[in-house]
Tab-separated table of C-alpha atoms in Angstrom:
chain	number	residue	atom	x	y	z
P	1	UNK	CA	52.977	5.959	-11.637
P	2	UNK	CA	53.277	8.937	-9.305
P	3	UNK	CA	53.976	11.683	-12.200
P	4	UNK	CA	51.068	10.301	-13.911
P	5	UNK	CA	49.057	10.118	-10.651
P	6	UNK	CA	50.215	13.999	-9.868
P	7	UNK	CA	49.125	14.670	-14.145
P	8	UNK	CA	45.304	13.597	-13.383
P	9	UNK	CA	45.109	15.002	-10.035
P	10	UNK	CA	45.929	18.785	-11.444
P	11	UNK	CA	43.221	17.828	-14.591
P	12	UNK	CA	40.608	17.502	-11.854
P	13	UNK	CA	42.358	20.271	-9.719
P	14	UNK	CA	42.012	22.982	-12.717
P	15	UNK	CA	38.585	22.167	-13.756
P	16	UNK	CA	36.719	25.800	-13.538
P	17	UNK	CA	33.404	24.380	-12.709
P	18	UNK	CA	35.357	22.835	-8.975
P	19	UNK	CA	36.256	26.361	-8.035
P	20	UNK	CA	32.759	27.737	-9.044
P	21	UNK	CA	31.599	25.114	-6.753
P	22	UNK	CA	33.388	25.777	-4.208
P	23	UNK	CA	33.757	29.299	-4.095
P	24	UNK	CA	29.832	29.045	-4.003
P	25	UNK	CA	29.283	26.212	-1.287
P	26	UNK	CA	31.881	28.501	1.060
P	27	UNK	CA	29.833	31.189	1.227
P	28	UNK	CA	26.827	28.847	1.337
P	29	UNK	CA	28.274	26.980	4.739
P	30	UNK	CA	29.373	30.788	5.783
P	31	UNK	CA	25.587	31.814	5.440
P	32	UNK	CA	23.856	29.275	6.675
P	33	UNK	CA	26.054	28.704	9.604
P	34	UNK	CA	25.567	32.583	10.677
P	35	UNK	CA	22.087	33.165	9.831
P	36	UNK	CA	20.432	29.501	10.636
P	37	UNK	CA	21.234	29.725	13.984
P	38	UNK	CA	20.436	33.361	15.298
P	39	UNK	CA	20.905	34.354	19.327
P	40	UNK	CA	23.746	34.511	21.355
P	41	UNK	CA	25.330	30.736	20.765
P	42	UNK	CA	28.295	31.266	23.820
P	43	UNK	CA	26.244	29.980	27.305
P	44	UNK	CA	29.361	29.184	29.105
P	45	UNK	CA	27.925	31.485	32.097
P	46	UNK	CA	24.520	29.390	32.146
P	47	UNK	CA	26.116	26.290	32.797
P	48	UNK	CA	28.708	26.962	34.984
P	49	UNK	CA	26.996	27.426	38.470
P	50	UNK	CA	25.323	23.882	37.820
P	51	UNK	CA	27.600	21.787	35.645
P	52	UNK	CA	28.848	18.357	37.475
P	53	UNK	CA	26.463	16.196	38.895
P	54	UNK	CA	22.637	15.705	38.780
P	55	UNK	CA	21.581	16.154	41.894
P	56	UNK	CA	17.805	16.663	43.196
P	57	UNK	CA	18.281	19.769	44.801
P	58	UNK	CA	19.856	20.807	40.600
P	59	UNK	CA	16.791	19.292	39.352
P	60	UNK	CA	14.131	21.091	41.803
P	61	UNK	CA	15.539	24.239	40.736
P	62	UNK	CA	15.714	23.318	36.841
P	63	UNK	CA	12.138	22.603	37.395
P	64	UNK	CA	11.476	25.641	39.551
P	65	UNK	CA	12.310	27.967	36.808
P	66	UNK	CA	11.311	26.040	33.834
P	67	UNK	CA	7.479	26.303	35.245
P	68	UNK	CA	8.425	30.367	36.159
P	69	UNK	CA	10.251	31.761	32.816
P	70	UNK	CA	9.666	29.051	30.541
P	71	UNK	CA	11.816	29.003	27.446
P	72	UNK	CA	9.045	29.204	24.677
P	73	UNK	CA	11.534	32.148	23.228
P	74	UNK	CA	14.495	31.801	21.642
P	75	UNK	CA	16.117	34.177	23.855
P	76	UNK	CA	15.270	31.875	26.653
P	77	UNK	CA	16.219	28.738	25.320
P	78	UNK	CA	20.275	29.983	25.271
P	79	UNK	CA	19.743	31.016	28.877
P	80	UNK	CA	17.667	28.372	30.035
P	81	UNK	CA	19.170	25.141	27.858
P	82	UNK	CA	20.959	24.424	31.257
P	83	UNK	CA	17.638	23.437	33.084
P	84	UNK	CA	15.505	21.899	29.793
P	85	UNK	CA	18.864	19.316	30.197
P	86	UNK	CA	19.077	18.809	34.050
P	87	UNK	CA	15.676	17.832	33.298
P	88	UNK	CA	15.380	15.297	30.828
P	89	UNK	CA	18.548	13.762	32.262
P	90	UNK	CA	17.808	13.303	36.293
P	91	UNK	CA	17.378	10.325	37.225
P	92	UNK	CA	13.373	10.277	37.643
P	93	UNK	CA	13.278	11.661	33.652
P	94	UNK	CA	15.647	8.616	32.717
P	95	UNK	CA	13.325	6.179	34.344
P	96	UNK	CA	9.978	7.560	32.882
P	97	UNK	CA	10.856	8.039	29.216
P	98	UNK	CA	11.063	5.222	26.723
P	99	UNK	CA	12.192	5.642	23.104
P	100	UNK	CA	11.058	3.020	20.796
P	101	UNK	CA	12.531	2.090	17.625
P	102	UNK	CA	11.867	1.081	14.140
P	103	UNK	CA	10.107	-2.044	14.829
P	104	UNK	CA	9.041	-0.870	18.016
P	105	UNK	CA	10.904	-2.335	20.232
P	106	UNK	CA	11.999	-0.153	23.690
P	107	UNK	CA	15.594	0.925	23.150
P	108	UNK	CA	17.743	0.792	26.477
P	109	UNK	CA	20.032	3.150	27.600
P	110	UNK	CA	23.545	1.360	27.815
P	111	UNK	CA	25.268	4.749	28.839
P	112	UNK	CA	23.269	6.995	31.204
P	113	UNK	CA	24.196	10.595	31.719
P	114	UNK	CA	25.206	11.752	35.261
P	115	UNK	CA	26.510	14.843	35.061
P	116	UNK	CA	25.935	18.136	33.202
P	117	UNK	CA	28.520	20.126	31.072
P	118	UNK	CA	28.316	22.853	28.397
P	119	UNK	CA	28.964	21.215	25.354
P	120	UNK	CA	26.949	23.581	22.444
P	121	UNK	CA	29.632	23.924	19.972
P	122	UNK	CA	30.196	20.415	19.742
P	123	UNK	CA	26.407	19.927	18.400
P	124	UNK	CA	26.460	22.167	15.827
P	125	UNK	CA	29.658	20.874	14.672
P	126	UNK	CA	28.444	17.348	14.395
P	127	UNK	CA	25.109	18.254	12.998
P	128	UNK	CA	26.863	19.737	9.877
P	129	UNK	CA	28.654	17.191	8.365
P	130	UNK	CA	25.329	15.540	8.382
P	131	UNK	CA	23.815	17.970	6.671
P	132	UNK	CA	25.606	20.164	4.699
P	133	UNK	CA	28.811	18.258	5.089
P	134	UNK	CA	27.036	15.626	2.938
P	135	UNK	CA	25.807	17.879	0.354
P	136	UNK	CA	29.134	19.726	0.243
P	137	UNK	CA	30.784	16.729	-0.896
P	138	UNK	CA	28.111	15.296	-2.862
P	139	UNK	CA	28.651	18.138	-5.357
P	140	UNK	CA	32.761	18.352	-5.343
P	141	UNK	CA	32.800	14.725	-5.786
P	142	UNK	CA	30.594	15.128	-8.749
P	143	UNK	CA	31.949	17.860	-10.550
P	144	UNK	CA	35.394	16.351	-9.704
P	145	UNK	CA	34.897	12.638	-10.544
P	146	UNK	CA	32.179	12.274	-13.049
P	147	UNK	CA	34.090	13.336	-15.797
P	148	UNK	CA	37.394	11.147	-14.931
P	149	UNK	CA	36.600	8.547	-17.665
P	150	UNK	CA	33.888	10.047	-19.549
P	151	UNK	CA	35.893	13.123	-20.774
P	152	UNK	CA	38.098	10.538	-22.056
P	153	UNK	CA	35.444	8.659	-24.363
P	154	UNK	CA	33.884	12.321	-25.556
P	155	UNK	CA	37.458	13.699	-26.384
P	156	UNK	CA	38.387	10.889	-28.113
P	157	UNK	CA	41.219	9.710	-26.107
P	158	UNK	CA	40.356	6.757	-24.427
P	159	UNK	CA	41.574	4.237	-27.284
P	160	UNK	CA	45.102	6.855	-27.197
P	161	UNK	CA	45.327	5.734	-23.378
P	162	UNK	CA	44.391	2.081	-23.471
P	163	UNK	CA	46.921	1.602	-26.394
P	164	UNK	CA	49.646	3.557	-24.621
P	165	UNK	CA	52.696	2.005	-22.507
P	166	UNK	CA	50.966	2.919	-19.565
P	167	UNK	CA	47.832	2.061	-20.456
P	168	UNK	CA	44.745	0.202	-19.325
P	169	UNK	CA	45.256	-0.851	-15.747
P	170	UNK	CA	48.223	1.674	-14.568
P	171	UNK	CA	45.797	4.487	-15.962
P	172	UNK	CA	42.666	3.317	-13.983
P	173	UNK	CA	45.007	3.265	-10.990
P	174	UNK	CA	46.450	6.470	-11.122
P	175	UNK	CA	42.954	8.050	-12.184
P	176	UNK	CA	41.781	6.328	-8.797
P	177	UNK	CA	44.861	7.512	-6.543
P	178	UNK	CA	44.323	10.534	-7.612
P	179	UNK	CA	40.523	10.723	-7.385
P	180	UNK	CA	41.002	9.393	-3.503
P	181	UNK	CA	43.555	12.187	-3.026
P	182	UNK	CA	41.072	14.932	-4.502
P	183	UNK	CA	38.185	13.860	-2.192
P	184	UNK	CA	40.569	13.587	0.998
P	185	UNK	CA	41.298	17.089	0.037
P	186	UNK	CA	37.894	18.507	0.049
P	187	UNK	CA	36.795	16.776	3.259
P	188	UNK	CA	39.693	18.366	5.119
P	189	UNK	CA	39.172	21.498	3.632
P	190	UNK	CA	35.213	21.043	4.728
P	191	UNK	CA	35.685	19.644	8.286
P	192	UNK	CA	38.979	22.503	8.465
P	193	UNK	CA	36.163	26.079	7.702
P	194	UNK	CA	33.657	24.117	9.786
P	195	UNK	CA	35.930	24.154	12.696
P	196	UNK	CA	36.968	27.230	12.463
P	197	UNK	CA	33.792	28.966	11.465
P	198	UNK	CA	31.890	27.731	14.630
P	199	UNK	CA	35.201	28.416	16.862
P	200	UNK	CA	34.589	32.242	15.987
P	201	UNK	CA	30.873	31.757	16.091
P	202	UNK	CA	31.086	30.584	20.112
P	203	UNK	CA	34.147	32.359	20.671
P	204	UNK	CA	35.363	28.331	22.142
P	205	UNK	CA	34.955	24.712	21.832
P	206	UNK	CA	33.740	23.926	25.128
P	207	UNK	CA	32.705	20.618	26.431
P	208	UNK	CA	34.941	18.148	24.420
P	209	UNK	CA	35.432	15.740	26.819
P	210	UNK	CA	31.616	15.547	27.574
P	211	UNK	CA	29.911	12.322	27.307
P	212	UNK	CA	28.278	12.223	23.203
P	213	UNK	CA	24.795	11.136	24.605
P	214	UNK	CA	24.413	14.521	26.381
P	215	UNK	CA	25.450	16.445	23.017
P	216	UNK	CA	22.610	18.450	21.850
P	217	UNK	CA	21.367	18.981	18.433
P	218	UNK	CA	19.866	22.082	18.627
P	219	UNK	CA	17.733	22.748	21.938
P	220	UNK	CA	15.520	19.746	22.655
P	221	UNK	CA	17.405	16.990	19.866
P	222	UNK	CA	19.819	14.366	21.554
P	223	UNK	CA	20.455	12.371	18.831
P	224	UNK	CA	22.740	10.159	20.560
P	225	UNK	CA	21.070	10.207	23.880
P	226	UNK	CA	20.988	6.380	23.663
P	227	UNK	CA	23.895	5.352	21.839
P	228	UNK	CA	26.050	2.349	23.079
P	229	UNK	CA	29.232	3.436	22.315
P	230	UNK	CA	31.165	5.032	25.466
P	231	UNK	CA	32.801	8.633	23.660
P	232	UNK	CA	33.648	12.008	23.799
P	233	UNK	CA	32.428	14.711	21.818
P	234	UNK	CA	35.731	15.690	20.647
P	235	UNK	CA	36.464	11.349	20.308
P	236	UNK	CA	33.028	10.843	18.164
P	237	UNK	CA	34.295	13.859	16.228
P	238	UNK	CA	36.845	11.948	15.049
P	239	UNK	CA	35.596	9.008	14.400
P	240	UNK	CA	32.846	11.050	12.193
P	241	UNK	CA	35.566	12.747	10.662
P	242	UNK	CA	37.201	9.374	9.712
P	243	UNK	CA	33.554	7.484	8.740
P	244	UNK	CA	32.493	10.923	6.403
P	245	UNK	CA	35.711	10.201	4.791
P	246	UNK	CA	35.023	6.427	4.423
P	247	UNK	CA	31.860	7.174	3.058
P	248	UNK	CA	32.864	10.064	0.457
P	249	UNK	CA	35.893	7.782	-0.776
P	250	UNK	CA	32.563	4.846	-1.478
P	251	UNK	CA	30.937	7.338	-3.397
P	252	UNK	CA	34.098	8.596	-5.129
P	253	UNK	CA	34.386	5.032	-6.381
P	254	UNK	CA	30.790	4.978	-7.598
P	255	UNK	CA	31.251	8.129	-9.121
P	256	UNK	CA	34.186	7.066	-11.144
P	257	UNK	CA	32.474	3.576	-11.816
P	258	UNK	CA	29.435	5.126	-13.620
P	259	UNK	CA	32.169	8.171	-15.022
P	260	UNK	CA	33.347	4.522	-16.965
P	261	UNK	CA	30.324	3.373	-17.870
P	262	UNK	CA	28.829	6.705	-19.378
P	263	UNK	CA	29.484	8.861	-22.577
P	264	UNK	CA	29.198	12.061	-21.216
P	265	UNK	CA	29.848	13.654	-17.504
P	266	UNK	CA	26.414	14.941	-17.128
P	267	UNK	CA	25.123	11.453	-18.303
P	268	UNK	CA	27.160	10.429	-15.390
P	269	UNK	CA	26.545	13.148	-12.912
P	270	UNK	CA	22.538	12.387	-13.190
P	271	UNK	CA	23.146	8.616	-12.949
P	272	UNK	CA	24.955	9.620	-9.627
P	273	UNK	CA	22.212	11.818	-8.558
P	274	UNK	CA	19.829	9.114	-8.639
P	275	UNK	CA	21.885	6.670	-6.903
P	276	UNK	CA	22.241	8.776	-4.210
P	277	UNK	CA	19.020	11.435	-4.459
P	278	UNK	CA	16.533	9.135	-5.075
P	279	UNK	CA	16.777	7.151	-1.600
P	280	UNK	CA	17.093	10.321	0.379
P	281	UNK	CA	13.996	12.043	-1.242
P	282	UNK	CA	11.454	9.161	-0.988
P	283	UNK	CA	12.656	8.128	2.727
P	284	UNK	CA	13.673	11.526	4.061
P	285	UNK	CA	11.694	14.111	2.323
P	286	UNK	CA	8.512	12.141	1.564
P	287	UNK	CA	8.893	9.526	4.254
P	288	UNK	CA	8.332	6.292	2.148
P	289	UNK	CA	8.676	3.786	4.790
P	290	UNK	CA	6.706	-0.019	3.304
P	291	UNK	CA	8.294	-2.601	5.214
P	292	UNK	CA	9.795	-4.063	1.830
P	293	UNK	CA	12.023	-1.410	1.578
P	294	UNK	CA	14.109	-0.811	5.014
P	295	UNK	CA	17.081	-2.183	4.016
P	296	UNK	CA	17.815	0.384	0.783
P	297	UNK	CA	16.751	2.793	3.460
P	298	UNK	CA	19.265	1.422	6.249
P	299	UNK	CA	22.147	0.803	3.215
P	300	UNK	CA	21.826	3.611	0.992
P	301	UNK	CA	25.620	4.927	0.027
P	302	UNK	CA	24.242	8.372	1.158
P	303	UNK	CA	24.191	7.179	5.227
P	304	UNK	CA	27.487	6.772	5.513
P	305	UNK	CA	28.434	10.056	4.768
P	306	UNK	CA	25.667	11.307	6.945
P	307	UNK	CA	27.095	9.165	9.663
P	308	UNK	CA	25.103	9.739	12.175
P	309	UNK	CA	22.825	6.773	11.476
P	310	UNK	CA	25.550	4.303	12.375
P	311	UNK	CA	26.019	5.001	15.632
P	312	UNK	CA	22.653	6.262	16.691
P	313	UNK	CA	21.132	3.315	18.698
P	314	UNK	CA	22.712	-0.205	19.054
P	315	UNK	CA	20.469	-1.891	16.315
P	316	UNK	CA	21.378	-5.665	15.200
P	317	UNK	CA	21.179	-8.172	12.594
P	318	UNK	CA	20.723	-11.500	12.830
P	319	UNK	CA	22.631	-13.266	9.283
P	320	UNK	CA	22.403	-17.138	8.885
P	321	UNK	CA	22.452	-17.000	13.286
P	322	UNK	CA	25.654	-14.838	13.751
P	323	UNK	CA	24.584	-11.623	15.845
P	324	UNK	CA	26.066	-8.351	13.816
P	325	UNK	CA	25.563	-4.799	15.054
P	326	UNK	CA	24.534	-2.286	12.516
P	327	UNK	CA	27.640	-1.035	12.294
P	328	UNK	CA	29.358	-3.608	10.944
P	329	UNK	CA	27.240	-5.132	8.875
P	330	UNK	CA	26.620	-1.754	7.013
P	331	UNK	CA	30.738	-1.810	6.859
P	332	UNK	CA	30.922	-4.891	5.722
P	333	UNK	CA	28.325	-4.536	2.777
P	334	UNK	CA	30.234	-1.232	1.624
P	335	UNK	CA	33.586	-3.200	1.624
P	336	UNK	CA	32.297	-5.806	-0.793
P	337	UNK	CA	30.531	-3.566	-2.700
P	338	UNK	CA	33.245	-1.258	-2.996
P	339	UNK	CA	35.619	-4.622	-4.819
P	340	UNK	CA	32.874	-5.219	-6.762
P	341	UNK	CA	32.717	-1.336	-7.949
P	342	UNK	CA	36.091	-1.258	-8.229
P	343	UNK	CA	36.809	-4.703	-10.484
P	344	UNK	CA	34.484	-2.939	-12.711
P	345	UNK	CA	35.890	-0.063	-13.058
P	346	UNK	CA	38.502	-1.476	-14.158
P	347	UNK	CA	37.147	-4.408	-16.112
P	348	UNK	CA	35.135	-1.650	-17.764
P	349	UNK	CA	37.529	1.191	-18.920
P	350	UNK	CA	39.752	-1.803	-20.642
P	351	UNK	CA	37.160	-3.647	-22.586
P	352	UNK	CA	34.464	-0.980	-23.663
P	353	UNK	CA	35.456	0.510	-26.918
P	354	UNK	CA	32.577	2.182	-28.272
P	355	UNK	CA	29.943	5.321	-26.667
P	356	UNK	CA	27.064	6.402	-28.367
């Protein structure tokens, strides 16, 4: 099992259009991570003659030169970034804003922030897996698992396979060991030149034991400003590291499910491509919200590999009376779903016998 395991993980290793890919999405994340974000990104200086507590005489003078420089430029939002925060976070802020959700409901803070830190590297690092993170490994799981089975049916060798002493079951099996191993692989290799390219980029990786809710993405975005889960920056990493890779490995199954069920690899790469695309353009890009159809929005395969969804705001479900947070349910629903995807799999690759 492990020589054959090792045989189709070089097959997908030595596939050209992988290292096209790649070579092309490197320079992509390079780019973008460069030229996106122009100015001077280090503000370790700023912060440091007000980090530590929020205290009112901190939040007069954030508020003192917020109203005299202002920070409509960009050049003033890296130096003043220190007092826009002070602000929004003091105490009287805290008590005067409300954030409503979905349904609109008031969201409560269940972790307030008390102090002030620099912390800038750590939201840019986050904000990339869920964006180009996710179509990084959208495309190298494509190119890498959609032809896995289908190759097989369009060479003519999936019959040779089925028929052979290893066949049927120990060949799904090692085509799925190896398949897990290959996307493993390119998430490390992701998460490893995002790490490094933004450690060059700020010169440090300051603020890692910050609170996440006073993370910044960008300027003015806290995305987890009211989160309910009590973590670092460089903890939350983690656990997005370790969710992304959840998430890719779901859609690596899917992948390979449809690779089983189609003829060709591109029939299989645009089945996969609508599974994923389709919910992401109509809720993202043309913000198709009916009622009817929040939950493909709030379970689409695509938000766990975003991530940041999941542990945004401490959203509930109620099923047949039992109280489940967001969280779980959503992992819960992937972890059937991913036994159902993979009994078929299976079930599929040893009973289908003709493609047209």
């Amino acid at each position: 099992m492990i020589r054959l395991t090792q045989f189709e993980f070089i097959k997908m290793m030595t596939r050209k259009s992988v290292y096209l890919a790649l070579a092309g999405l490197l320079v992509l994340l390079v780019l973008y991570a460069c030229l996106g974000h122009s100015g001077p990104l280090n503000g370790t200086s700023y912060y440091k003659p007000y980090e530590g507590a929020i205290t009112e005489e901190k939040v007069q003078a954030a508020q003192d030169q917020m109203q005299s420089e202002g920070y409509s430029e960009e050049e003033n939002q890296n130096r003043y970034g220190v007092f826009y925060e002070i602000s929004i976070f003091s105490p009287e802020s805290i008590k005067n804003y409300t954030r409503y959700d979905d349904s609109g409901k008031a969201m409560e803070r269940t972790v307030t922030v008390s102090e002030i830190h620099y912390n800038k590297p750590w939201g840019y690092l986050l904000e990339y897996i869920d964006q180009f993170g996710v179509l990084f490994m959208m495309i190298m799981i494509l190119l890498g698992l959609a032809p896995v089975f289908a190759e097989e049916y369009r060479l003519g060798t999936a019959a040779l396979l089925r028929s052979s002493k290893r066949g049927k079951s120990q060949i799904v099996s090692a085509k799925l060991m190896a398949s897990m191993g290959y996307v493993v692989l390119c998430v490390i290799l992701f998460t490893s030149v995002n790490l490094l390219i933004y450690w060059l980029r700020f010169g440090n990786l300051g603020g890692a034991g910050t609170p996440i809710q006073s993370v910044g993405m960008y300027f003015r975005g806290f995305d987890y400003e009211f989160t309910p889960y009590r973590l670092s920056a460089v903890q939350y990493y983690g656990v997005q590291f370790v969710t992304h890779l959840a998430g890719s490995m779901v859609f690596g199954c899917i992948v390979l499910c449809v690779s089983a069920l189609s003829s060709t690899s591109f029939a299989a790469i645009v089945i996969n491509v609508a599974i994923v695309g389709v919910p992401y353009l109509a809720f993202d890009v043309l913000n198709f919200n009916p009622g009817w159809a929040k939950w493909i929005e709030d379970f689409s395969f695509s938000t766990m590999m975003r991530v940041t969804r999941l542990f945004q705001t401490p959203a509930s479900y109620s099923i047949f009376g039992l109280e489940l947070s967001y969280l779980n349910l959503y992992l819960i629903i992937m972890a059937v779903v991913t036994i159902v995807i993979l009994f078929g799999t299976y079930r599929t690759f040893r009973n289908r016998e003709v493609f047209s």
